[in-house]
Coordinates of C-alpha atoms and ligand atoms in Angstrom, one line a residue:
Chain A
M20 CA -0.1 0.2 0.2
S21 CA 2.7 2.0 -0.8
E22 CA 2.2 4.2 -4.1
K23 CA 0.7 7.5 -4.2
P24 CA -3.1 7.4 -3.8
T25 CA -4.9 8.7 -6.1
I26 CA -9.3 9.7 -6.4
E27 CA -9.4 7.3 -9.4
Q28 CA -8.2 4.4 -7.3
Y29 CA -10.1 5.9 -4.2
I30 CA -13.6 5.4 -6.6
K31 CA -12.2 2.2 -8.1
N32 CA -12.1 0.3 -4.6
I33 CA -15.0 1.7 -3.6
D34 CA -16.7 0.3 -6.9
E35 CA -14.8 -2.8 -5.9
H36 CA -16.2 -3.3 -2.2
N37 CA -12.9 -2.7 -1.1
F38 CA -12.9 1.2 0.9
K39 CA -9.8 2.4 2.0
A40 CA -9.3 6.2 3.3
Y41 CA -5.9 8.4 2.8
K42 CA -3.7 8.7 5.9
C43 CA -1.3 11.0 6.6
V44 CA 1.8 10.1 6.4
G45 CA 2.8 12.6 9.1
C46 CA 0.6 13.4 11.5
G47 CA -2.1 9.5 10.7
A48 CA -4.8 11.6 10.4
V49 CA -7.2 9.7 8.2
T50 CA -9.1 11.4 5.7
A51 CA -12.1 10.5 3.6
P52 CA -13.7 12.2 1.1
P53 CA -9.8 12.5 0.3
S54 CA -8.0 15.5 0.6
G55 CA -5.5 16.9 -1.1
T56 CA -4.1 17.8 2.3
C57 CA -4.6 16.8 6.1
Y58 CA -6.7 18.7 7.5
S59 CA -4.6 18.2 11.0
C60 CA -0.6 19.2 10.0
G61 CA -1.2 20.9 6.6
G62 CA 0.7 18.3 5.5
N63 CA 0.3 16.3 2.0
E64 CA 1.8 13.1 1.7
M65 CA -1.1 10.5 1.7
D66 CA -1.5 6.5 2.2
W67 CA -3.8 4.0 1.5
T68 CA -5.4 2.7 5.2
T69 CA -8.3 0.0 5.8
V70 CA -10.7 1.7 8.3
S71 CA -13.1 -0.2 10.3
G72 CA -15.9 0.0 9.1
K73 CA -17.8 1.1 11.7
G74 CA -19.0 4.5 12.1
K75 CA -22.2 7.2 13.7
L76 CA -25.2 8.7 12.2
V77 CA -24.3 12.8 12.3
S78 CA -27.1 13.8 9.9
F79 CA -29.5 12.6 7.1
T80 CA -32.0 13.3 4.3
V81 CA -34.7 11.0 2.3
I82 CA -34.0 12.7 -1.3
H83 CA -37.5 12.1 -3.0
I84 CA -36.5 14.8 -5.6
A85 CA -33.6 13.6 -7.7
P86 CA -31.8 14.5 -10.7
E87 CA -32.6 12.2 -13.8
E88 CA -29.5 9.4 -13.1
F89 CA -30.8 8.7 -9.7
Q90 CA -35.2 9.6 -10.0
E91 CA -35.2 5.5 -10.2
E92 CA -33.5 5.1 -7.0
A93 CA -36.1 8.1 -5.3
P94 CA -37.0 8.1 -2.4
Y95 CA -33.5 7.2 -1.4
F96 CA -31.2 8.3 2.0
V97 CA -27.8 10.5 2.3
A98 CA -26.8 10.5 5.1
I99 CA -23.3 11.9 7.1
I100 CA -21.4 9.7 9.3
E101 CA -18.4 9.8 11.2
L102 CA -16.2 6.9 11.4
E103 CA -14.5 5.4 14.2
E104 CA -11.4 6.9 12.8
G105 CA -12.5 10.7 12.9
T106 CA -13.2 11.4 9.5
R107 CA -16.9 12.0 8.0
I108 CA -18.0 10.9 4.7
T109 CA -21.6 11.3 2.4
T110 CA -23.0 7.8 1.3
R111 CA -25.9 5.8 1.7
L112 CA -28.0 4.3 4.3
M113 CA -29.7 0.5 4.5
G114 CA -31.9 -1.1 6.7
F115 CA -34.3 1.7 7.7
D116 CA -37.3 2.8 5.8
P117 CA -36.8 6.0 3.4
M118 CA -40.5 6.5 4.1
A119 CA -40.8 6.8 7.9
P120 CA -37.1 8.6 8.3
E121 CA -39.1 10.1 12.1
N122 CA -38.1 6.5 12.8
V123 CA -33.5 6.9 12.3
K124 CA -31.9 8.4 15.2
L125 CA -29.1 10.1 15.2
G126 CA -25.5 9.0 16.9
T127 CA -27.2 5.5 16.0
S128 CA -24.0 2.9 15.0
L129 CA -23.6 1.7 12.1
V130 CA -21.3 -0.6 9.9
L131 CA -20.1 0.1 6.6
D132 CA -21.5 -1.7 3.5
Y133 CA -22.4 -1.4 -0.4
E134 CA -24.7 -1.2 -2.0
D135 CA -25.2 -0.8 -6.2
G136 CA -27.7 1.2 -7.0
K137 CA -29.3 1.5 -10.2
S138 CA -28.0 4.3 -11.9
G139 CA -25.5 2.6 -12.0
R140 CA -22.8 3.4 -9.3
T141 CA -21.6 1.6 -6.3
Y142 CA -22.8 3.6 -2.9
L143 CA -20.9 3.4 0.3
S144 CA -24.1 2.7 2.6
F145 CA -24.5 2.2 6.2
K146 CA -26.2 -0.2 8.2
P147 CA -27.7 -0.5 11.5
A148 CA -24.6 -2.5 13.7
Chain B
M18 CA -12.1 50.8 7.8
P19 CA -15.6 51.4 6.3
L20 CA -15.0 51.9 2.9
K21 CA -15.0 55.1 1.8
N22 CA -15.6 55.3 -2.1
T23 CA -19.1 53.2 -3.2
S24 CA -22.1 54.2 -3.6
I25 CA -24.9 52.4 -4.9
V26 CA -27.6 54.6 -7.2
S27 CA -29.6 52.4 -8.6
G28 CA -31.1 49.4 -8.8
A29 CA -34.1 47.2 -10.3
Q30 CA -35.1 43.9 -11.1
T31 CA -37.1 42.6 -12.9
K32 CA -39.8 39.9 -12.3
F33 CA -39.0 36.9 -11.2
G34 CA -40.8 33.7 -11.6
Y35 CA -42.0 31.4 -14.6
L36 CA -41.1 34.3 -17.2
D37 CA -42.3 32.0 -20.5
G38 CA -41.0 32.7 -23.7
I39 CA -38.7 35.7 -21.9
S40 CA -34.2 34.2 -22.8
Q41 CA -32.0 35.5 -20.5
R42 CA -30.3 37.6 -22.2
E43 CA -34.2 39.4 -22.6
M44 CA -34.6 39.4 -18.9
F45 CA -31.1 40.9 -18.3
A46 CA -31.5 44.6 -21.1
E47 CA -34.8 44.8 -18.9
A48 CA -33.2 44.6 -15.9
V49 CA -30.2 46.8 -17.0
D50 CA -32.8 49.5 -18.7
K51 CA -34.5 50.1 -15.4
A52 CA -31.1 50.3 -13.7
T53 CA -29.9 52.8 -16.4
V54 CA -31.6 54.6 -18.9
E55 CA -35.0 54.5 -17.6
V56 CA -33.6 56.4 -14.3
G57 CA -31.6 58.5 -16.1
I58 CA -28.1 57.1 -16.1
P59 CA -26.5 57.3 -19.6
K60 CA -25.4 54.2 -20.8
K61 CA -22.5 56.2 -22.0
D62 CA -21.5 56.4 -17.8
I63 CA -21.2 52.9 -17.4
Q64 CA -17.5 52.3 -17.5
A65 CA -17.2 47.9 -16.7
A66 CA -19.2 45.5 -16.2
F67 CA -19.7 42.3 -13.4
V68 CA -21.8 40.0 -14.4
G69 CA -23.3 37.0 -12.2
T70 CA -24.6 34.4 -13.5
F71 CA -23.7 30.8 -12.0
I72 CA -24.5 27.8 -14.5
P73 CA -26.1 28.8 -18.4
E74 CA -23.8 25.8 -19.8
M75 CA -26.3 23.5 -18.2
L76 CA -30.1 25.4 -18.2
I77 CA -29.3 27.0 -21.6
H78 CA -25.9 25.7 -23.0
Q79 CA -24.2 29.0 -23.1
G80 CA -21.1 29.5 -21.7
H81 CA -19.3 33.1 -22.7
S82 CA -22.0 34.7 -20.6
A83 CA -20.4 38.3 -20.1
P84 CA -19.8 39.8 -24.0
L85 CA -23.1 38.4 -24.9
L86 CA -25.8 40.0 -22.0
L87 CA -23.2 43.0 -22.8
D88 CA -23.6 43.1 -26.6
F89 CA -27.6 42.6 -26.3
A90 CA -28.0 45.3 -24.0
G91 CA -26.7 47.6 -25.6
L92 CA -22.9 48.0 -23.8
R93 CA -20.9 46.6 -25.8
G94 CA -17.1 47.2 -25.6
L95 CA -16.8 47.3 -22.0
P96 CA -14.7 45.4 -20.2
A97 CA -17.2 42.4 -19.1
T98 CA -16.2 40.0 -16.8
R99 CA -18.6 36.5 -15.4
H100 CA -18.5 35.9 -11.8
E101 CA -20.0 32.3 -10.6
A102 CA -19.9 31.2 -7.3
A103 CA -23.1 29.2 -7.0
C104 CA -25.8 30.9 -6.0
A105 CA -23.8 33.5 -4.6
S106 CA -22.1 34.5 -8.5
G107 CA -24.3 38.0 -7.8
A108 CA -23.4 39.3 -5.0
T109 CA -19.5 38.2 -5.4
A110 CA -19.6 40.5 -9.5
L111 CA -21.0 43.2 -7.1
R112 CA -18.7 42.6 -4.9
A113 CA -16.0 43.0 -7.7
A114 CA -17.2 45.4 -9.0
V115 CA -16.7 47.8 -4.9
M116 CA -13.0 46.8 -5.4
A117 CA -12.5 48.0 -8.6
I118 CA -14.6 51.2 -7.0
E119 CA -12.3 51.1 -3.9
S120 CA -9.5 51.8 -5.5
G121 CA -10.1 54.4 -8.1
F122 CA -9.6 52.0 -10.8
Y123 CA -13.0 52.5 -12.2
D124 CA -16.4 55.7 -11.7
T125 CA -19.2 54.3 -12.3
V126 CA -19.9 50.3 -12.9
L127 CA -23.0 48.1 -13.2
V128 CA -23.7 45.0 -11.7
A129 CA -26.0 42.6 -13.0
G130 CA -27.4 39.1 -12.1
S131 CA -29.7 36.8 -14.5
E132 CA -30.7 33.0 -14.7
K133 CA -32.7 31.0 -17.1
M134 CA -33.8 28.2 -15.1
T135 CA -37.5 27.5 -17.0
S136 CA -35.5 26.1 -19.7
V137 CA -35.3 23.0 -18.4
S138 CA -37.4 20.1 -16.1
T139 CA -37.4 20.1 -12.4
N140 CA -35.2 17.8 -12.6
R141 CA -32.8 18.5 -15.0
A142 CA -33.0 22.1 -13.2
T143 CA -31.9 19.8 -9.8
E144 CA -29.1 18.3 -12.2
A145 CA -27.8 21.5 -12.7
L146 CA -28.5 22.6 -9.2
A147 CA -26.2 19.9 -7.7
A148 CA -22.9 20.6 -10.4
A149 CA -22.4 23.5 -7.1
A150 CA -21.4 20.7 -4.7
D151 CA -19.2 18.0 -4.9
D152 CA -19.5 16.4 -8.0
M153 CA -17.5 13.3 -7.2
F154 CA -18.0 12.9 -3.5
E155 CA -21.6 14.4 -2.9
S156 CA -23.4 15.0 -5.9
S157 CA -22.3 11.3 -7.0
M158 CA -24.3 10.6 -4.1
G159 CA -27.9 11.6 -5.0
L160 CA -27.1 14.5 -2.8
T161 CA -29.9 17.5 -4.0
F162 CA -29.7 21.3 -2.8
P163 CA -32.5 20.6 -1.2
G164 CA -30.9 17.8 0.7
V165 CA -27.6 19.7 1.7
F166 CA -30.2 21.9 3.2
A167 CA -32.6 19.1 4.5
I168 CA -29.5 17.8 6.4
A169 CA -28.5 21.0 8.1
A170 CA -32.1 21.4 9.1
V171 CA -32.5 17.4 10.8
A172 CA -28.9 18.7 13.1
H173 CA -30.8 22.2 13.7
M174 CA -34.1 19.9 14.9
E175 CA -32.1 17.8 17.8
K176 CA -29.2 19.7 18.7
Y177 CA -32.4 23.0 19.6
G178 CA -35.8 21.7 18.9
T179 CA -36.1 23.5 16.1
S180 CA -39.7 22.0 14.7
P181 CA -41.1 21.7 11.0
E182 CA -43.9 23.9 12.6
D183 CA -41.1 26.5 12.4
L184 CA -39.6 26.0 9.4
A185 CA -43.3 26.2 8.1
L186 CA -43.8 29.9 10.0
A187 CA -40.6 31.2 7.7
A188 CA -42.6 29.9 4.3
V189 CA -45.8 32.3 6.1
K190 CA -43.5 34.8 6.3
A191 CA -42.1 35.0 3.1
H192 CA -45.0 34.4 1.5
K193 CA -47.4 37.2 3.4
N194 CA -44.2 39.7 2.6
A195 CA -44.4 38.8 -0.7
S196 CA -48.5 39.1 -1.5
T197 CA -47.5 43.1 -1.4
N198 CA -44.5 42.6 -4.0
P199 CA -45.2 42.6 -7.3
L200 CA -42.3 41.9 -8.8
A201 CA -42.3 38.1 -6.7
Q202 CA -43.2 34.3 -7.8
F203 CA -45.6 34.0 -5.7
Q204 CA -47.7 37.1 -4.6
K205 CA -50.4 34.9 -2.5
E206 CA -50.2 34.7 1.8
I207 CA -50.5 30.7 2.2
T208 CA -52.1 29.2 5.5
L209 CA -49.4 27.3 8.4
E210 CA -51.7 23.9 7.3
K211 CA -51.1 24.7 3.7
A212 CA -47.4 25.3 4.8
M213 CA -47.4 22.4 6.4
T214 CA -48.8 19.7 3.4
P215 CA -46.1 16.7 3.7
R216 CA -45.1 16.6 0.2
Y217 CA -41.3 16.2 0.6
I218 CA -39.1 17.4 -1.7
A219 CA -35.4 15.7 0.5
W220 CA -37.6 15.3 4.0
P221 CA -37.8 17.0 5.9
L222 CA -38.4 19.5 3.7
R223 CA -41.5 19.8 2.3
L224 CA -42.9 21.6 -1.4
F225 CA -43.4 25.2 0.9
D226 CA -39.9 25.2 2.7
C227 CA -38.3 25.1 -0.4
S228 CA -37.1 28.6 -3.1
P229 CA -38.8 27.7 -6.3
I230 CA -37.1 27.2 -9.6
S231 CA -37.3 31.1 -11.3
D232 CA -36.0 33.5 -14.1
G233 CA -34.9 36.6 -12.9
A234 CA -32.7 39.9 -13.4
A235 CA -31.1 42.3 -11.1
A236 CA -29.0 45.1 -12.1
I237 CA -27.5 48.1 -10.2
V238 CA -25.6 51.1 -10.9
L239 CA -22.4 51.4 -8.3
T240 CA -20.5 55.2 -9.2
S241 CA -17.6 57.3 -6.7
K242 CA -19.5 59.4 -4.1
E243 CA -18.3 62.3 -5.6
K244 CA -19.8 61.3 -8.8
A245 CA -23.1 60.1 -7.1
K246 CA -25.6 62.9 -6.2
Q247 CA -24.9 63.3 -9.9
Y248 CA -27.3 60.9 -10.2
T249 CA -29.4 61.0 -7.3
D250 CA -30.4 62.9 -4.3
T251 CA -30.5 59.1 -2.1
P252 CA -27.2 57.6 -3.0
V253 CA -26.6 54.0 -0.7
D254 CA -23.2 54.2 0.9
V255 CA -21.3 50.4 0.8
V256 CA -19.2 50.9 4.6
G257 CA -18.4 46.7 4.9
T258 CA -17.9 43.7 3.0
G259 CA -17.0 39.9 3.6
Q260 CA -16.4 36.6 1.9
A261 CA -15.4 33.5 3.0
S262 CA -15.6 30.5 1.9
A263 CA -15.6 26.4 3.5
S264 CA -15.6 22.5 2.4
M265 CA -17.0 22.0 -0.6
N266 CA -18.0 18.8 1.0
L267 CA -20.7 18.9 3.3
C268 CA -19.5 16.4 5.6
D269 CA -16.2 17.9 5.6
R270 CA -17.8 20.3 8.5
E271 CA -17.7 20.7 12.0
D272 CA -21.1 21.6 12.3
F273 CA -24.0 21.3 10.9
T274 CA -26.0 23.9 12.6
S275 CA -24.4 26.9 11.5
F276 CA -22.6 28.4 8.4
E277 CA -18.8 28.7 8.4
A278 CA -18.5 31.0 5.7
S279 CA -21.7 33.1 6.9
V280 CA -20.2 33.6 10.8
S281 CA -17.1 34.3 9.1
A282 CA -18.1 36.9 6.2
S283 CA -20.3 38.2 8.6
K284 CA -17.8 39.1 10.9
T285 CA -15.4 40.4 8.4
A286 CA -17.7 42.5 7.1
Y287 CA -19.2 44.0 10.4
K288 CA -15.4 44.9 11.3
M289 CA -15.3 46.9 8.4
A290 CA -18.4 49.0 8.3
G291 CA -17.4 49.5 12.1
L292 CA -20.7 48.3 13.3
G293 CA -22.5 45.4 14.6
P294 CA -25.2 43.4 14.9
K295 CA -27.2 46.0 16.9
D296 CA -26.8 48.8 14.4
M297 CA -28.5 46.9 11.7
D298 CA -32.2 47.8 10.8
F299 CA -32.8 44.8 8.8
A300 CA -31.4 41.7 6.0
V301 CA -32.0 40.3 3.9
V302 CA -30.1 36.8 3.7
H303 CA -30.2 34.1 1.4
D304 CA -33.3 32.0 2.6
C305 CA -32.7 29.3 -0.7
F306 CA -34.6 27.2 2.1
T307 CA -37.1 27.4 5.4
I308 CA -33.9 26.8 7.2
A309 CA -31.9 28.7 6.0
E310 CA -33.4 31.8 7.1
I311 CA -32.9 30.4 10.3
I312 CA -29.7 29.4 10.6
A313 CA -28.7 33.0 8.6
S314 CA -30.2 34.8 11.2
E315 CA -28.7 33.4 14.2
D316 CA -24.9 33.2 11.8
I317 CA -25.2 37.0 10.5
G318 CA -25.0 38.1 14.7
F319 CA -29.2 38.6 14.7
F320 CA -29.8 36.1 17.0
K321 CA -27.8 33.6 19.4
P322 CA -27.2 29.5 17.9
G323 CA -30.8 27.9 18.7
E324 CA -32.7 31.6 18.6
G325 CA -33.2 32.0 15.5
A326 CA -36.9 29.8 15.3
K327 CA -38.3 31.9 18.2
A328 CA -37.4 35.2 17.0
L329 CA -39.3 34.6 14.0
R330 CA -41.8 32.9 15.9
D331 CA -42.5 36.3 18.1
G332 CA -42.7 37.8 15.0
V333 CA -39.7 39.4 16.2
T334 CA -37.7 39.4 11.9
A335 CA -42.1 39.9 10.2
L336 CA -41.7 43.6 8.4
D337 CA -43.0 45.2 11.4
G338 CA -40.5 43.4 13.7
D339 CA -38.0 44.8 16.1
K340 CA -34.7 43.3 13.7
P341 CA -37.1 42.3 9.9
I342 CA -35.5 39.6 7.4
N343 CA -36.1 39.6 3.9
P344 CA -39.0 42.3 4.1
M345 CA -39.8 42.1 0.5
G346 CA -40.4 37.7 0.9
G347 CA -36.8 36.7 -0.1
L348 CA -35.4 33.9 -2.2
K349 CA -38.1 31.3 -1.1
A350 CA -41.4 33.5 -2.6
V351 CA -40.1 36.3 -4.3
G352 CA -37.9 33.4 -6.6
H353 CA -34.8 32.5 -6.2
P354 CA -32.6 32.7 -10.7
V355 CA -29.5 32.1 -9.1
G356 CA -27.0 34.4 -10.8
A357 CA -29.6 37.0 -10.0
T358 CA -30.6 36.7 -6.3
G359 CA -27.3 38.3 -4.7
V360 CA -27.8 41.2 -7.2
K361 CA -31.6 41.5 -6.5
Q362 CA -31.0 41.5 -2.9
A363 CA -28.6 44.8 -3.0
V364 CA -31.5 45.9 -4.9
V365 CA -33.9 45.3 -2.0
V366 CA -31.7 46.4 0.5
Y367 CA -31.5 49.7 -1.6
R368 CA -34.9 50.3 -1.9
E369 CA -35.8 49.6 1.8
L370 CA -32.6 52.3 2.4
I371 CA -34.6 54.8 0.0
G372 CA -37.8 54.1 1.4
E373 CA -39.0 53.0 -1.6
A374 CA -40.1 50.3 -1.3
G375 CA -43.4 50.6 -1.2
A376 CA -46.4 48.0 0.9
N377 CA -43.1 46.3 2.0
Q378 CA -41.5 49.1 3.5
V379 CA -39.9 48.8 6.9
A380 CA -40.0 51.2 9.8
K381 CA -36.0 51.9 10.7
H382 CA -34.2 52.1 7.3
D383 CA -30.9 53.7 7.6
T384 CA -29.0 50.7 7.6
G385 CA -29.5 47.3 5.3
F386 CA -27.5 44.2 5.5
M387 CA -27.3 41.8 2.5
H388 CA -26.3 37.7 2.9
N389 CA -25.7 36.0 -0.2
F390 CA -25.2 32.1 0.4
G391 CA -23.7 29.3 -2.8
G392 CA -23.7 26.0 -2.8
T393 CA -23.1 24.2 -0.2
G394 CA -21.8 27.2 2.3
A395 CA -18.6 26.9 0.7
S396 CA -19.0 30.7 -0.3
C397 CA -20.8 33.1 1.9
V398 CA -20.8 37.2 0.5
V399 CA -22.1 39.5 3.0
N400 CA -22.3 43.7 2.3
I401 CA -23.3 46.0 4.9
F402 CA -25.0 49.3 2.9
R403 CA -25.9 52.5 4.9
R404 CA -27.9 55.6 3.4
S405 CA -25.5 58.4 2.5
D406 CA -27.6 60.9 4.2
A407 CA -27.8 58.9 7.8
Ligands
LIG527 C1 -39.1 22.3 -4.8 C2 -39.1 21.6 -5.9 C3 -38.4 20.7 -6.5 C4 -40.6 21.7 -6.6 O1 -40.9 21.9 -8.2 P1 -42.1 20.8 -9.1 O2 -42.1 19.1 -8.2 O3 -41.3 21.1 -10.5 O4 -43.2 21.9 -8.7 P2 -43.9 22.2 -9.9 O5 -43.5 23.0 -10.9 O6 -44.6 20.2 -10.9 O7 -44.8 23.6 -9.1 C5 -46.8 22.6 -8.1 C6 -46.8 23.6 -7.8 O8 -46.4 24.2 -6.6 C7 -46.1 25.3 -7.1 N1 -44.1 25.5 -6.2 C8 -43.5 25.4 -7.2 N2 -42.4 25.1 -6.6 C9 -42.8 26.0 -5.5 C10 -42.4 26.7 -4.3 N3 -40.8 26.0 -4.1 N4 -42.9 27.2 -2.9 C11 -43.8 26.6 -2.9 N5 -44.8 26.7 -4.1 C12 -44.2 25.5 -5.3 C13 -46.4 25.3 -8.3 O9 -46.7 27.3 -8.3 C14 -47.1 25.1 -8.6 O10 -48.2 25.3 -8.0 P3 -49.9 25.2 -8.9 O11 -50.5 23.9 -8.7 O12 -50.5 26.5 -8.3 O13 -49.4 26.0 -10.1 C15 -38.3 23.2 -7.2 O14 -39.1 24.1 -7.3 C16 -37.2 23.0 -6.3 O15 -36.3 22.2 -6.5 N6 -36.8 24.2 -5.7 C17 -35.2 24.1 -5.4 C18 -34.5 24.7 -5.8 C19 -33.3 24.6 -5.5 O16 -32.6 23.9 -5.0 N7 -32.4 26.4 -5.2 C20 -31.3 26.3 -5.2 C21 -30.8 26.8 -3.6 S1 -29.7 26.8 -2.9
LIG528 ZN1 -1.5 15.2 9.4

């Protein structure tokens, strides 16, 4: 895992259900989605890291009116998840009813999974732990 | 130090809404004429143009907008540059114009914003708007703009107990103010019950929590203080301006209950003007969604974090309240042709300050505040205006 991480590879990893985050070589801070510069120390040397896949729900919405590409998937959740490693990431949610979003509680523990959408895209998706 | 040299001497907008059969260049020209020749400002006095428009490439398949629009509006030949910062495009154009005048480079310039959005379907417009967020990591998840503000609403509700009814009250206020604004897209009051019709766009945001898809244009003329009296007896001075950016990705923010670019741009503008929130008679804020008005009212320092909804409930931000917000109806009810909005906000503050806001006139109108916001809150511009004779 020592080649310089690229966004292309980051997305490919997700497509292959093999998520990896960036890790700052200087200070060890974990970052995802990729940033060109470490939010913690300002360093720009990055490496890949695997993550535990554990996270917590920070906030979310259910999209009803979607861009054309995603229209067939609506209504669908989009959520902000804080990974155990500290970084926050925008993902889908599974295992909840999009027509009963009031039952979804912020702070819920979740685990990483993947969802192959009708749009042809593969999403990072979290489900109840 | 307050800015010294820039005055607004005219401001106008077209009607906002579904302007069937009217192209972007036609509405642009209408706004320019209203702000220049129709109020006795000859076009030949204009030395440069600062143009705001967000995404005509996707909406009407047209790039390189500034010279095109200028040519059609009878200003061919002038230096003309487009400024783009998503929904804050208009105010970034305005800010560049302010800097050009402050520096002494120009005496008199035009700032004009416009967008033609109803040329495409709602889904296509949603997609075009989503280009204002990070395409690789957020838009690609199917996150939309209503979705971005829905995520903020969920966080604000959890932390402060803000309710769906509070959001609906912001819509009721906006529609009430717009009901007497002949240039508004929606000129009808709505009941609280109607505002709460459960047609979700991005839960928990419903139809009436959203600004609409709109066409429209707005224009202002800025000039040096020395020249201002030549054009009007009631110039309005630009006394402070601030701009800030934040992470493009919403997920990279620490807090979803406040937008850091709004807080930072406000602080900069207040400091420059040597004024604070208590000195502001009213504000025009970027209420692209009802929750955005509540959060903005906190971020600009009018109310403490978490107290924006209470101020709204208590009528403090109503047209006749102590701190009116969006007295003409805001983006929510007047419409939000994105590139026009920041310029239109300046037009509203200008009209209120000179006492020409008709049925929507606020009682105290010496100093006014505008807050224009772009994308996920990755751009924010704040300006403070004061009537020259105040
Ligand atoms: C909310 C939204 C999805 C509604 O679009 P839509 O579903 O196509 O709605 P329609 O055009 O079919 O309109 C249906 C009715 O609702 C009304 N309407 C549409 N948008 C409205 C709004 N935002 N508020 C109140 N009424 C609205 C229409 O006038 C129409 O009324 P009618 O039936 O009496 O004629 C669309 O306005 C939208 O995407 N808004 C957000 C725009 C945005 O994101 N801007 C950028 C912010 S950063
Ligand atoms: Zn680091």
